[in-house]
Amino acid sequence: MSSVAVQMNQFLMSVEKRAFRMAEMALGNPDDAMDIVQDSMMMLARKYAKRPADQWPPLFFRIVQNKIRDCYRRRASHNRVFAFFNQFRGQDDEALDVAELHASRSSDEPEQRASLDGATLQLQQALEVLPQRQQQAFLLRSWEGLNVAETALAMDCSQGSVKTHYSRAVHRLREMLGEHWP
């Protein structure tokens, strides 16, 4: 295996779980999120492997964000076409409850895990309430550690827009999380 392939594999392994959580949070569906992450990984490897490795993070997350937007468009189109049937949709179609995921985990330190799970759950619920662009800016800047320019590239917008979306997200999260915000 070539050194570029090894680097690409290492990069993809390092971002896979975070990209999945980002897509799942945006879409509310783990299956759609996994499809998006896998498609994004394939596209990055196929089209951008020859680019310098420091360009991969913003390119990868731009691909992920574009695929999330495409999924929103498909859902909106589908909902328009099948609006009549959506009123009969049962609760079984809803996404897996995050609280169920947290409850199913085990830990050697239950009190620490319970505190961490509670804080994580509160943050996740607050992030899900944010508008999509604010959510994207916050996750790319805070979780992925991308700088403003890289985030702008990933979100396909100006650096000023990234700053605005990120600032609004931080202020809104502070309002929602109150004393739990660091």
XYZ file of C-alpha atoms in Angstrom:
182
model
C 0.000 0.000 0.000
C 1.393 3.413 -0.928
C 2.153 6.055 1.686
C -0.701 8.231 0.360
C -3.137 5.339 0.789
C -1.882 4.740 4.330
C -2.249 8.444 5.145
C -5.736 8.512 3.621
C -6.796 5.449 5.641
C -5.463 7.000 8.841
C -7.241 10.270 8.133
C -10.549 8.553 7.351
C -10.324 6.424 10.484
C -9.683 9.555 12.547
C -12.779 11.418 11.280
C -15.268 8.604 10.697
C -16.988 8.589 14.097
C -17.159 12.372 14.385
C -18.512 12.717 10.856
C -21.107 10.058 11.622
C -22.249 11.890 14.775
C -22.402 15.156 12.836
C -24.513 13.634 10.066
C -26.707 11.730 12.511
C -27.328 14.898 14.497
C -28.236 16.803 11.346
C -30.466 14.090 9.876
C -31.797 12.246 12.898
C -31.332 8.906 11.151
C -28.301 6.659 11.764
C -28.740 4.763 8.494
C -28.765 7.927 6.389
C -25.828 9.257 8.395
C -23.766 6.106 7.779
C -24.540 6.218 4.054
C -23.442 9.846 3.891
C -20.187 9.202 5.744
C -19.328 6.194 3.589
C -20.155 8.033 0.360
C -18.107 11.026 1.512
C -15.125 8.836 2.344
C -15.270 7.166 -1.039
C -15.530 10.486 -2.844
C -12.615 11.992 -0.927
C -10.423 8.972 -1.618
C -11.432 8.807 -5.273
C -11.251 12.490 -6.175
C -8.898 14.169 -3.708
C -6.293 11.603 -2.629
C -3.607 13.407 -4.615
C -4.219 16.679 -2.792
C -1.972 17.515 0.182
C -3.146 15.844 3.404
C -3.674 19.193 5.145
C -6.451 19.950 2.612
C -8.367 16.752 3.367
C -10.281 17.888 6.510
C -12.073 20.875 4.932
C -12.647 18.955 1.689
C -14.047 15.952 3.536
C -16.398 17.985 5.679
C -17.545 19.992 2.683
C -18.466 16.728 0.987
C -20.303 15.606 4.137
C -22.202 18.914 4.386
C -23.149 18.813 0.698
C -24.455 15.267 1.090
C -26.473 16.306 4.153
C -28.025 19.147 2.130
C -28.758 16.705 -0.702
C -30.490 14.414 1.775
C -32.601 17.338 3.055
C -33.585 18.138 -0.530
C -34.525 14.528 -1.259
C -36.570 14.372 1.928
C -38.367 17.620 1.100
C -39.148 16.398 -2.396
C -40.282 13.035 -1.062
C -42.453 14.706 1.568
C -44.141 16.879 -1.043
C -44.911 13.883 -3.199
C -46.050 11.666 -0.344
C -47.517 14.296 1.991
C -50.811 12.469 2.159
C -49.172 9.281 3.441
C -47.020 11.038 6.044
C -50.032 11.734 8.233
C -50.415 7.972 8.745
C -46.754 7.370 9.614
C -46.351 5.556 12.927
C -43.966 6.300 15.711
C -41.867 3.290 14.703
C -40.434 5.427 11.889
C -38.803 7.881 14.281
C -35.069 7.893 14.861
C -33.591 5.940 17.743
C -33.893 7.879 20.988
C -30.535 9.187 22.198
C -31.504 8.507 25.805
C -31.865 4.809 24.952
C -28.341 4.775 23.559
C -26.932 6.360 26.709
C -28.892 4.012 28.976
C -27.557 0.963 27.138
C -23.887 1.835 27.746
C -21.916 0.345 30.605
C -18.979 1.881 32.429
C -16.454 1.079 35.131
C -17.191 4.461 36.745
C -20.999 4.783 36.767
C -21.193 8.182 38.502
C -18.681 9.782 36.156
C -20.336 8.126 33.163
C -23.795 9.307 34.290
C -22.572 12.877 34.672
C -20.805 12.801 31.313
C -23.786 11.171 29.593
C -26.111 13.799 31.048
C -23.929 16.652 29.861
C -23.460 15.019 26.466
C -27.181 14.479 26.109
C -27.926 18.105 27.037
C -25.368 19.368 24.524
C -26.653 17.074 21.792
C -30.250 18.148 22.388
C -29.208 21.804 22.326
C -27.238 21.292 19.103
C -30.211 19.613 17.443
C -32.317 22.733 18.078
C -29.836 25.030 16.320
C -30.436 25.988 12.686
C -28.438 23.789 10.330
C -25.804 26.385 9.380
C -25.153 27.292 13.039
C -24.922 23.607 13.888
C -22.452 23.037 11.044
C -20.272 25.996 12.005
C -20.172 24.976 15.662
C -19.372 21.321 14.968
C -16.716 22.057 12.366
C -15.006 24.724 14.482
C -15.366 23.191 17.951
C -15.408 19.444 17.367
C -13.275 19.206 14.263
C -10.937 22.065 15.122
C -11.082 23.570 11.641
C -10.047 27.211 11.400
C -12.342 29.863 9.945
C -10.965 29.516 6.402
C -11.227 25.710 6.428
C -14.744 25.886 7.853
C -15.743 28.383 5.151
C -14.430 25.974 2.524
C -16.264 23.042 4.116
C -19.533 24.996 4.379
C -19.142 26.664 0.981
C -19.620 30.157 2.360
C -17.576 33.219 3.275
C -15.389 33.457 6.356
C -17.637 36.234 7.638
C -20.631 33.907 7.436
C -18.736 31.255 9.388
C -17.949 33.784 12.113
C -21.574 34.916 12.255
C -23.017 31.384 12.349
C -20.476 30.250 14.940
C -21.065 33.283 17.153
C -24.832 32.838 17.019
C -24.468 29.141 17.810
C -22.267 29.835 20.828
C -24.639 32.496 22.171
C -27.675 30.272 21.648
C -25.965 27.293 23.303
C -25.040 29.486 26.279
C -28.692 30.506 26.600
C -29.933 26.921 26.388
C -27.278 25.269 28.571
C -27.009 28.063 31.144
C -24.707 27.173 33.996
C -23.545 23.962 32.295
C -21.755 25.947 29.589
C -17.991 26.146 30.230
